[in-house]
XYZ file of C-alpha atoms in Angstrom:
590
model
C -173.543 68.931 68.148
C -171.665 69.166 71.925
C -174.224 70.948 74.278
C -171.729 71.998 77.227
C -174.112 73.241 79.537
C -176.226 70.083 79.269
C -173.552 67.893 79.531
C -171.965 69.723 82.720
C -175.691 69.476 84.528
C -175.549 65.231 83.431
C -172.177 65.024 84.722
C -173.473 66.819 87.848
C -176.580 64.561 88.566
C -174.205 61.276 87.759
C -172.003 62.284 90.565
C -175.026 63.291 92.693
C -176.516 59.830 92.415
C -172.985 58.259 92.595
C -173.026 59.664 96.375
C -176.377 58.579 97.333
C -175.491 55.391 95.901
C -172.746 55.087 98.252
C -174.231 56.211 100.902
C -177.170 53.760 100.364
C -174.712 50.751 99.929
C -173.391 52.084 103.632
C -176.703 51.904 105.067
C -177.754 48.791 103.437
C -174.602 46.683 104.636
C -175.004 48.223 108.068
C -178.403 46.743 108.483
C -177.203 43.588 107.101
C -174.491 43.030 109.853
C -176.929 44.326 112.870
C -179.794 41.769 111.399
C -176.790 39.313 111.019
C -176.055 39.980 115.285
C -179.388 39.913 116.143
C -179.376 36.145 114.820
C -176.390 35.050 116.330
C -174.947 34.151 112.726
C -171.824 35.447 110.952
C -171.877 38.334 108.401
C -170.082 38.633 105.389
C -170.174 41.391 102.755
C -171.894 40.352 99.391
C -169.966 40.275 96.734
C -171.559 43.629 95.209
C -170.826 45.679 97.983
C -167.064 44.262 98.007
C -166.581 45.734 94.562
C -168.336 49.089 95.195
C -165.589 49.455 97.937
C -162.536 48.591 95.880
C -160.920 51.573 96.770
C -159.726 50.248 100.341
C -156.797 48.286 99.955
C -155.949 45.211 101.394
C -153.447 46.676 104.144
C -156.659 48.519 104.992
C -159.066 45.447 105.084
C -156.727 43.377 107.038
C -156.524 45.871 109.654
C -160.348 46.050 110.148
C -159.930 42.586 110.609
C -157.318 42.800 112.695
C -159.277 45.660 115.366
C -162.650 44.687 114.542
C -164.273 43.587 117.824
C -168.207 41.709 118.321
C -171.344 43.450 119.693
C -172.890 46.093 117.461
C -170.900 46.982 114.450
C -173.072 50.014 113.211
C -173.505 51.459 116.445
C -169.918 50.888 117.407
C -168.403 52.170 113.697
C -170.457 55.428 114.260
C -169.244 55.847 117.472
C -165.975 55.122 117.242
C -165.422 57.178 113.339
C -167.528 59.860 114.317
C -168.594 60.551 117.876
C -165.072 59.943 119.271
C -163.441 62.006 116.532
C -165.649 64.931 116.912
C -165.770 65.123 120.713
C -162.053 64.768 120.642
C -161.750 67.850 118.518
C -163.783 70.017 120.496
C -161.803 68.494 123.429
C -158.478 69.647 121.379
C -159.497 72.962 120.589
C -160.804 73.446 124.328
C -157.780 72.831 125.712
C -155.738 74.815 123.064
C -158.464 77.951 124.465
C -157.806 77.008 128.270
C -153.589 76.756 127.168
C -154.025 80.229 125.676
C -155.717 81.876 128.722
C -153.567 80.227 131.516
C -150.614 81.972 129.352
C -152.420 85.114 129.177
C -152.862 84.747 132.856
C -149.517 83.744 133.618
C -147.925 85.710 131.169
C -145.999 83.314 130.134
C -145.261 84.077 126.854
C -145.718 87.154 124.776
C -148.894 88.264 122.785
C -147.317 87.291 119.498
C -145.833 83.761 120.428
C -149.105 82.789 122.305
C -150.766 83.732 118.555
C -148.359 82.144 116.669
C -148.402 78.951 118.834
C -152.302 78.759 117.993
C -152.241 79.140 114.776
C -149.147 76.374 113.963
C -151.217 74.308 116.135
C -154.194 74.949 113.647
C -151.862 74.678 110.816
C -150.221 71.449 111.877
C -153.974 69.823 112.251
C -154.403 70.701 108.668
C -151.443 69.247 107.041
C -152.086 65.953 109.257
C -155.513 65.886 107.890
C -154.310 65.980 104.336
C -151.692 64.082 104.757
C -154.690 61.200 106.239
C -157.298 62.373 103.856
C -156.902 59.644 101.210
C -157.023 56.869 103.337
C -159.249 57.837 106.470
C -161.801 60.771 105.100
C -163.946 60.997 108.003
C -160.847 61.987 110.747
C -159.375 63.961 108.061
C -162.737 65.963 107.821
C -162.599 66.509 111.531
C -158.853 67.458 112.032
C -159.456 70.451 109.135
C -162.285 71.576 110.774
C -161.064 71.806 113.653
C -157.566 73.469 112.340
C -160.077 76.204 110.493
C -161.863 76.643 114.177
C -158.238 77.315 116.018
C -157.501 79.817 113.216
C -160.296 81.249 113.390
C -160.150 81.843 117.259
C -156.719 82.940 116.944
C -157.087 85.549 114.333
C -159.956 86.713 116.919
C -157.621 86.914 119.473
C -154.741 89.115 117.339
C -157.236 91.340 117.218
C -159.302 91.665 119.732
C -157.175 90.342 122.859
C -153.643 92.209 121.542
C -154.269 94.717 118.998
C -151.948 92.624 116.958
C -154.146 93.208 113.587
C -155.743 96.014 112.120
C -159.937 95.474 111.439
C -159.366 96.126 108.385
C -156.591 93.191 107.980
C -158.581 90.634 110.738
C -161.679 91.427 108.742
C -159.407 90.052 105.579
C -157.892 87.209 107.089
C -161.139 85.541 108.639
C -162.657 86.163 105.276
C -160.009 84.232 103.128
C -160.117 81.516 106.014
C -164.278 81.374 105.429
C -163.199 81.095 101.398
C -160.962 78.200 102.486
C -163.787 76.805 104.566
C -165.888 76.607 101.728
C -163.301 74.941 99.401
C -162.486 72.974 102.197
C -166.325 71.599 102.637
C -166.984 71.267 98.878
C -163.598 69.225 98.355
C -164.034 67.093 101.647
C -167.709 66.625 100.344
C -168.148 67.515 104.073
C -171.380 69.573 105.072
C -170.007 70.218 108.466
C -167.062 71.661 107.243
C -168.769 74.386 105.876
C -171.238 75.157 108.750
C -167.855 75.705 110.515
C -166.694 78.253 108.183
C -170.515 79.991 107.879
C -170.860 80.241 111.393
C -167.231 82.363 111.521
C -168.264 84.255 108.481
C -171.788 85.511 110.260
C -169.867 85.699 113.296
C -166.947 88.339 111.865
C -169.028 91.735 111.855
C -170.183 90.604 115.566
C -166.226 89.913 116.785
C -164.985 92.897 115.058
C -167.483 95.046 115.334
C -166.680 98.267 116.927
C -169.946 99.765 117.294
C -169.766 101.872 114.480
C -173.122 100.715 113.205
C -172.586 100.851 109.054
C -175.406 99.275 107.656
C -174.520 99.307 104.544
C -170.858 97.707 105.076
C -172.865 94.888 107.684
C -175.481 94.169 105.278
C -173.080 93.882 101.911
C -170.428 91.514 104.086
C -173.734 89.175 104.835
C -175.229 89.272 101.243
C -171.398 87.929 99.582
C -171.681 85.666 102.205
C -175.403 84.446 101.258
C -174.021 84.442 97.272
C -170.988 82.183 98.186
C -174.044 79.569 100.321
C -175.483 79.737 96.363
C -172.642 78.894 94.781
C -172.396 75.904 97.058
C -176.144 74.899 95.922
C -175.199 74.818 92.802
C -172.895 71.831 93.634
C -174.034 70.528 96.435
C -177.827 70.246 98.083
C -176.807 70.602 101.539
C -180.307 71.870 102.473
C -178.779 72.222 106.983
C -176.750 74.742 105.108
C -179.245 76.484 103.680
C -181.746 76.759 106.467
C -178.611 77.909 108.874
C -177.928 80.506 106.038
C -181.601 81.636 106.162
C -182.464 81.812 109.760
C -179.256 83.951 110.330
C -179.222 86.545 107.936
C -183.151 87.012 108.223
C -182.429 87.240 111.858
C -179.944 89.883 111.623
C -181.600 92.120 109.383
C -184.912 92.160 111.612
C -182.904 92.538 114.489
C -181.301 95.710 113.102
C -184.843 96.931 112.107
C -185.915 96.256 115.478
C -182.875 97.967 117.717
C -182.244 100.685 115.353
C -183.415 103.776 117.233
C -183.245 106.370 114.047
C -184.115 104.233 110.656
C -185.429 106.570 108.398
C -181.424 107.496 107.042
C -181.447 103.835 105.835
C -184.688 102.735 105.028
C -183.647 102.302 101.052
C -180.437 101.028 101.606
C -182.164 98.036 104.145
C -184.668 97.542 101.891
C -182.554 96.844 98.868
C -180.312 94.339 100.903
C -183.317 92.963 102.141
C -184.637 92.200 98.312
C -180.328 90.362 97.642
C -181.632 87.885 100.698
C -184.674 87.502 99.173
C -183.547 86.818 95.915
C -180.226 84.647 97.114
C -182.640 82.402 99.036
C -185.296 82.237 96.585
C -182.660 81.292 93.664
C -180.928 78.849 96.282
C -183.757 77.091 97.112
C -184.756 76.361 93.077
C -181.142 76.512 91.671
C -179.672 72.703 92.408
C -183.058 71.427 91.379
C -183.554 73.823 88.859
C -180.300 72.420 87.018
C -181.017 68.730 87.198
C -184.574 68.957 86.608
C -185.782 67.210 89.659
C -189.186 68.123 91.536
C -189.031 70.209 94.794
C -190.195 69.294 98.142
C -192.645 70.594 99.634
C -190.311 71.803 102.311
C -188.516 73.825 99.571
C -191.867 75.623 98.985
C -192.294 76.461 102.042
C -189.210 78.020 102.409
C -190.112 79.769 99.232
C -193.268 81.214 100.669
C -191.878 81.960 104.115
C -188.754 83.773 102.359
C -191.414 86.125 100.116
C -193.806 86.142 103.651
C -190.331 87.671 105.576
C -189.513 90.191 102.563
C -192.870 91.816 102.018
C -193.436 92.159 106.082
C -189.532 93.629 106.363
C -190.339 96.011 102.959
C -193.522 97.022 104.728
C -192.112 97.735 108.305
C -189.307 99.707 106.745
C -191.228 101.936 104.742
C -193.754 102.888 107.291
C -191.027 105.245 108.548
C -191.117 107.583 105.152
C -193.510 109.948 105.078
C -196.393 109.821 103.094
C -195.858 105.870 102.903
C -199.605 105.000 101.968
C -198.591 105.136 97.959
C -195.460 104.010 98.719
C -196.607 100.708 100.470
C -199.401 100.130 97.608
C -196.152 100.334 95.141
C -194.215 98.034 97.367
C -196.863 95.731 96.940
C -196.567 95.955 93.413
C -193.380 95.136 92.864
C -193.651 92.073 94.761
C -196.490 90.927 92.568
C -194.126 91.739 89.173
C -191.035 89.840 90.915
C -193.249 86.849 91.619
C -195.073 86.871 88.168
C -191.962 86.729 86.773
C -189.949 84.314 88.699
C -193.387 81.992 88.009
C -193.106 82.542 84.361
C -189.290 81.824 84.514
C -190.046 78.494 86.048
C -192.814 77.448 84.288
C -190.591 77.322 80.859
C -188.497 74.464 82.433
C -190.890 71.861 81.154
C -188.772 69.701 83.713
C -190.099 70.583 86.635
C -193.354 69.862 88.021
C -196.390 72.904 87.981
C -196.243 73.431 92.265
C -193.149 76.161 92.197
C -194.579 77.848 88.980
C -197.950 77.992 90.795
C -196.608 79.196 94.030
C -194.878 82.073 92.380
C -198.256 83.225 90.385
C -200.473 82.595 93.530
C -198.039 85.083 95.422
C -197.965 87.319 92.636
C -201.729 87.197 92.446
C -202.300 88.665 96.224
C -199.507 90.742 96.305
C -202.203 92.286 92.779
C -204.589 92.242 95.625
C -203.110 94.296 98.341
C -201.635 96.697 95.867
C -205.205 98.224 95.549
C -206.429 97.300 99.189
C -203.347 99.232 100.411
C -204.526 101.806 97.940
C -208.083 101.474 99.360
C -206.738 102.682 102.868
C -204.574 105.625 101.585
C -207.557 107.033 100.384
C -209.638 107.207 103.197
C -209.019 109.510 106.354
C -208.489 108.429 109.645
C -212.535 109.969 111.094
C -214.746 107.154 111.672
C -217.146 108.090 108.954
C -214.580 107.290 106.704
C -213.335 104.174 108.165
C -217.171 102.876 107.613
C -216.816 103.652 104.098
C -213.133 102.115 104.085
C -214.722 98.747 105.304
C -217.610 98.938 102.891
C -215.235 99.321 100.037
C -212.817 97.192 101.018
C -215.256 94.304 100.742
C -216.714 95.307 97.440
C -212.794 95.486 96.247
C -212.498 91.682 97.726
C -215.418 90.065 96.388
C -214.828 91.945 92.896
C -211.271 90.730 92.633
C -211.767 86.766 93.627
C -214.815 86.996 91.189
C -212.300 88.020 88.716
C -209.917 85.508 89.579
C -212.450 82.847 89.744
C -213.819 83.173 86.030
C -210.309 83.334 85.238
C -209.780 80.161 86.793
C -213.211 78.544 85.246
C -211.092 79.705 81.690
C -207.718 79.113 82.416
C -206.915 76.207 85.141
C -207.719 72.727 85.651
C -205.481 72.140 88.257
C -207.087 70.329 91.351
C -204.358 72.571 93.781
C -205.085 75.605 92.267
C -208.714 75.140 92.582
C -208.769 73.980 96.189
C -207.013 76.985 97.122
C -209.052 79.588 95.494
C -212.352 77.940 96.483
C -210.952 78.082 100.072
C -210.361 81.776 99.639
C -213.781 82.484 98.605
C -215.281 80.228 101.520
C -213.276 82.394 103.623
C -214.447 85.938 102.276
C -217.732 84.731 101.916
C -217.895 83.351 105.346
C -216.328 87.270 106.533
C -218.729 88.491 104.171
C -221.682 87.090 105.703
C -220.773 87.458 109.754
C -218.660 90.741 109.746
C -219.406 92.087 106.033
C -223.394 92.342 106.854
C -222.895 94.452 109.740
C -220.276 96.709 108.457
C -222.156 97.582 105.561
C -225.556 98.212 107.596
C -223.705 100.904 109.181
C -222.176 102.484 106.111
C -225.827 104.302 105.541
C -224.992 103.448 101.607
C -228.232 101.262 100.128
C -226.332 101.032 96.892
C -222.959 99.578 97.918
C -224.628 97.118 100.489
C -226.658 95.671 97.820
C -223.670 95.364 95.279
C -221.831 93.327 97.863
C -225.007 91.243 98.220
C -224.653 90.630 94.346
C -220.943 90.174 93.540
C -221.080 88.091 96.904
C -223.919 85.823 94.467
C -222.033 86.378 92.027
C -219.093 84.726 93.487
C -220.569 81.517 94.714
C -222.134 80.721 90.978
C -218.884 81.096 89.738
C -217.065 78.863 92.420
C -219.930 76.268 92.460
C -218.852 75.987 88.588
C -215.060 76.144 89.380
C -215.614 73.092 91.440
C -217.931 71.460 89.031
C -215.218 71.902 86.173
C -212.057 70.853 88.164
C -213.590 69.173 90.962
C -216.823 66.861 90.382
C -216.899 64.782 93.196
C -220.756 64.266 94.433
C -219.934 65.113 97.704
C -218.266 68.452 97.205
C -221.209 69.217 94.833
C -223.854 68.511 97.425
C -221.835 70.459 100.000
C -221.427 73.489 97.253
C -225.107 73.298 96.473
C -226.081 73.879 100.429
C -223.560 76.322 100.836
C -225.084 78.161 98.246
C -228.784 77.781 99.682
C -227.033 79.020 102.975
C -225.721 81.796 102.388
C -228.600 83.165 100.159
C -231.037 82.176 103.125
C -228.542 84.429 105.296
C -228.524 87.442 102.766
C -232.494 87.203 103.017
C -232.677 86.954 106.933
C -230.084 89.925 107.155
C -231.981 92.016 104.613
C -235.415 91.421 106.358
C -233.664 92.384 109.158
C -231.997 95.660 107.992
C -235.240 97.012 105.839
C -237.079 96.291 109.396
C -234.720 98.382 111.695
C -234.872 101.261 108.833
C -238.780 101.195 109.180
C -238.653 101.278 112.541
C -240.267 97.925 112.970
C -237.185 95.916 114.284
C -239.693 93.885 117.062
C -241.694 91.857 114.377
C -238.525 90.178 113.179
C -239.571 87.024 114.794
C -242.889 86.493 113.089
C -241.527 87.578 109.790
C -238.373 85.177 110.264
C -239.771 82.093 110.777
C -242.283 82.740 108.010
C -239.257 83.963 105.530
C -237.763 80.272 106.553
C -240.573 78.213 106.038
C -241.138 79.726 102.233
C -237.295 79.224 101.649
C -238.057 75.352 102.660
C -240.304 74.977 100.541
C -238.200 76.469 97.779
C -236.220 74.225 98.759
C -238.372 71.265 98.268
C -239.532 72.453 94.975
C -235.873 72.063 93.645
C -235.176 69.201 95.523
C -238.152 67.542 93.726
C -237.472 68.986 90.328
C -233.885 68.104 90.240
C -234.200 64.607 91.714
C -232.003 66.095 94.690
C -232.859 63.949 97.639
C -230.025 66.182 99.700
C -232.347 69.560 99.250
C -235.547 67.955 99.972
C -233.541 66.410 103.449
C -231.942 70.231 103.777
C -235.207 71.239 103.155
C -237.411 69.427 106.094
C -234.483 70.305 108.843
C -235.012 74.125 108.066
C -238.685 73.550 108.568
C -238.178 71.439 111.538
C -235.579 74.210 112.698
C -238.486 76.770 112.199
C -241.278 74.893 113.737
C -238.521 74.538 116.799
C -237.968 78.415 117.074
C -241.431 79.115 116.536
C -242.835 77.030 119.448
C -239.717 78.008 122.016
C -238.967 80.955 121.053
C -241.688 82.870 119.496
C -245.042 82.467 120.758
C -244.400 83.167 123.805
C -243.586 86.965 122.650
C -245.941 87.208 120.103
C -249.640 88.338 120.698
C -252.990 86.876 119.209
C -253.069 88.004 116.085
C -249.032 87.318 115.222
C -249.354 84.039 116.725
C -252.632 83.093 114.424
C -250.954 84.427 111.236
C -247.829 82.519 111.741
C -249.358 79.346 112.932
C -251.975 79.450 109.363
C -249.058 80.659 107.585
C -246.786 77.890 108.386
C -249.599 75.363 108.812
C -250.399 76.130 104.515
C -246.889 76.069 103.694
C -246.422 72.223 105.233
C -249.681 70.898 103.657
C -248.046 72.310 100.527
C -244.939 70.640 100.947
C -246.871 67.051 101.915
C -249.079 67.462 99.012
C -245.950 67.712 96.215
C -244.357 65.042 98.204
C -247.211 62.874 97.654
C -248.181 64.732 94.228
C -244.379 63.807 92.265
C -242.061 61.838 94.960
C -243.778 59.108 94.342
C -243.658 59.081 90.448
């Protein structure tokens, strides 16, 4: 049974490979001859590479041999087929733009013969460089492009210089000539070709403009331009292309966000162009390697990200200027989460294709989940500063509460070492904000109850990544680390509670005596695991907190403290180290 669609993707990657191939042999022989100069010996071809270029024919061969002259052959083939060609082309069409303004100056001819003189000079460099194409392919490939530049210029000029054309018809003539460029590149199996002809296609709204500022017409024009760079990645992966493609018509859009003095009127119709770029670009960067099953770079996945990054910060600066945009923002930030779910899901049935894109796309989707209800989160809450406490105080519980939930889902679901790395780094993160910022904020809030569900969803939390990492990653070390970052951060909660139920009791000055006192009983905690477990890493952790006490205590401390403080922390302290020496000596050495 004939599977077309199969068959047309093997015939694709065949001629792929056939090019790199040749391009490889190139290279290879290159080196060979340079190597061969650098010896001071002769060079002559193997015998393979001779029959992978049996297409030159012997009147061609003979004249290489003929004009070929000693010193550096790669250096000197480059710059002779492709330096020299190219400069001389700019060269050409410079003085074909200097010709055209001396006769402007001059007046030498009129409007319409100086036009028509350009373009049969463009036209006569294109029928030269197919009448050369079959035997030299590199000068041919310069000569069109450089025939589609002096056309391009001189369809400018009809229009702009003499009012020769109508917009309308320049607009439709530069636009046929981009077309051309295309076919032109994709024929030639030249990527420069078709940077020529994007370059005039971004560059027609800007040439022809007239000021008349139609978004809509601007932004349509751009996205068939962006659809025909897809089509091209669909046969070719010219990934220069691409990028140009990117950077352009992300950089117009934001620049028309930016300059735009009244963009409420056209705050839908932006935003729905700006989800075609997204959507060209993301399908660009997937669809050539997409069809032939091949694994993408991580260069293409950052693209991918940057591309969502561009779209959700566009979406969200646009719809700031509708009123009301609080709800509208949180559903913004919904959609994007549903787009990327789904373009993850869509990938992840190509068993071809490694997990990375697939992951990407879910990870995206994931926070996008997340700022739907954080975005939420702030609608709610008024602008007086009473409520922004309670905004902050929320918005933690909302944080820790969702990467909880996304961490047991991970302990269920994933086994991936990425994945896991990532998430884990999240939660270091919010736990890290948690502790320094979170602490603080909440202590303010006035709300015992929410403070103290932070403080146990933030617990919660680091159980459930200390088993993510046991699950997907059990290395010793990152186990040790995860078992003192767990010890820290409950020793932190403790300080920071002592602290807070002090300053409500209006005893905030004996922090000091109850601090060190609070440290020395978590050290020996400490040790008690340590000794239990056979964890030599506690016990260690164990005697530098004490040692970090003892430290405070005697710099510090006593000096502030009276008689009394300073005899109860010195016994205190004093019992719980003989207590620590005594199970040292009672099971270490068993």
């Amino acid at each position: 049974m004939k599977e077309p669609g199969k068959l047309d993707s093997l015939l694709l990657k065949l001629e792929n490979l056939e090019i790199r191939q040749r391009g490889f042999e190139q290279e290879i022989q290159a080196l060979r001859e340079e190597i061969a100069v650098l010896q001071g010996k002769s060079f002559s071809s193997p015998a393979v590479t001779e029959k992978t270029a049996a297409p030159v024919t012997a009147q061609t061969q003979a004249g290489k041999n003929r004009f070929s002259m000693p010193g550096r052959p790669g250096l000197e083939k480059f710059i002779g087929e492709n330096l020299v060609s190219k400069a001389g082309i700019l060269v050409l069409i410079l003085g074909v733009a200097i010709g055209a303004k001396y006769a402007v100056d001059r007046d030498l001819v009129s409007p319409l013969t100086r036009i028509i003189l350009g373009a049969v000079t463009g036209m006569t460099l294109m029928v030269l460089a197919f009448w050369l194409k079959k035997k030299y392919g590199n000068f041919s490939a310069v000569l069109v492009s450089g025939g589609i530049a002096i056309l391009y210029f001189m369809s400018y000029a009809a229009y702009s210089f003499y009012d020769l054309f109508s917009q309308q018809l320049a607009f439709g003539i530069m636009t046929v000539f981009t077309l051309f460029a295309v076919f032109i590149a994709i024929w030639y199996d030249r990527q420069f070709i078709a940077h020529i002809g994007l370059v005039g296609a971004y560059a027609i709204p800007f040439l022809l403009g007239n000021g008349s500022g139609r978004a809509t017409i601007l932004f349509a024009y751009i996205s068939i331009i962006n659809a025909g760079i897809l089509f091209i990645s669909l046969k070719k992966y010219w990934q220069p292309l691409f990028y140009l493609a990117f950077a352009v018509s992300w950089t117009i859009l934001l620049s028309w966000c930016i300059s735009t003095d009244s963009i409420a009127p056209y705050v839908w119709t932006a935003l729905l162009f700006a989800f075609v770029f997204f959507m060209t670009f993301q399908l660009t960067s997937l669809a050539y390697k997409l069809i032939l099953g091949e694994t993408l770079s991580n260069t293409d996945l950052i693209v991918q990200f940057i591309n969502s990054l561009i779209f959700y910060l566009a979406g969200y600066y646009l719809l700031t200027f509708l009123p009301a945009s609080g709800h509208t923002l949180s559903l913004f930030a919904v959609f994007n989460a549903g787009v990327h779910l789904t373009i993850g899901l869509l990938i992840r049935k190509r068993q071809s294709l490694d997990g990375r894109p697939a992951l990407l796309h879910f990870l995206l989707g994931i926070a996008f989940i997340y700022l739907t209800f954080r975005l939420q989160i702030t609608a709610w809450f008024g602008p007086a500063v009473k409520d922004q406490v309670a905004k902050v105080a929320w918005t933690y519980i909302y944080s820790l509460f969702f990467m909880l939930a996304v961490t047991t889902l991970a302990v269920r679901k994933i086994n991936e070492t990425a994945t896991t790395r990532i998430i884990l780094l999240i939660n270091l993160s919010l736990t890290l904000a948690f502790l320094t910022w979170g602490h603080y904020n909440l202590a303010q809030s006035g709300s015992g109850y929410v403070r103290y569900l932070s403080v146990l969803l933030s617990v919660l939390l680091l159980l459930a990544s200390a088993k993510l990492l046991k699950q997907n990653i059990p290395t010793e070390r990152l186990l040790k680390f995860s078992g003192l970052f767990f010890h820290f951060c409950i020793l932190w909660t403790l300080s920071s509670e002592f602290i807070h139920l002090l300053s409500l009791a209006g005893l905030y000055g004996s922090y000091k005596l109850g601090m060190s006192i609070l440290w020395g009983a978590y050290a020996l905690l400490l040790i008690i695991i340590g000794l239990a477990r056979h964890q030599a890493h506690l016990r260690i952790a164990a005697i530098s907190l004490f040692a970090i006490t003892l430290v405070k205590l005697f710099t510090f401390d006593l000096v502030q403290l009276g008689t009394v403080a300073k005899t109860v922390i010195l016994v205190s302290l004093g019992i719980l180290m003989l207590i620590i020496s005594f199970l040292y000596t009672r099971y270490k050495t068993k």
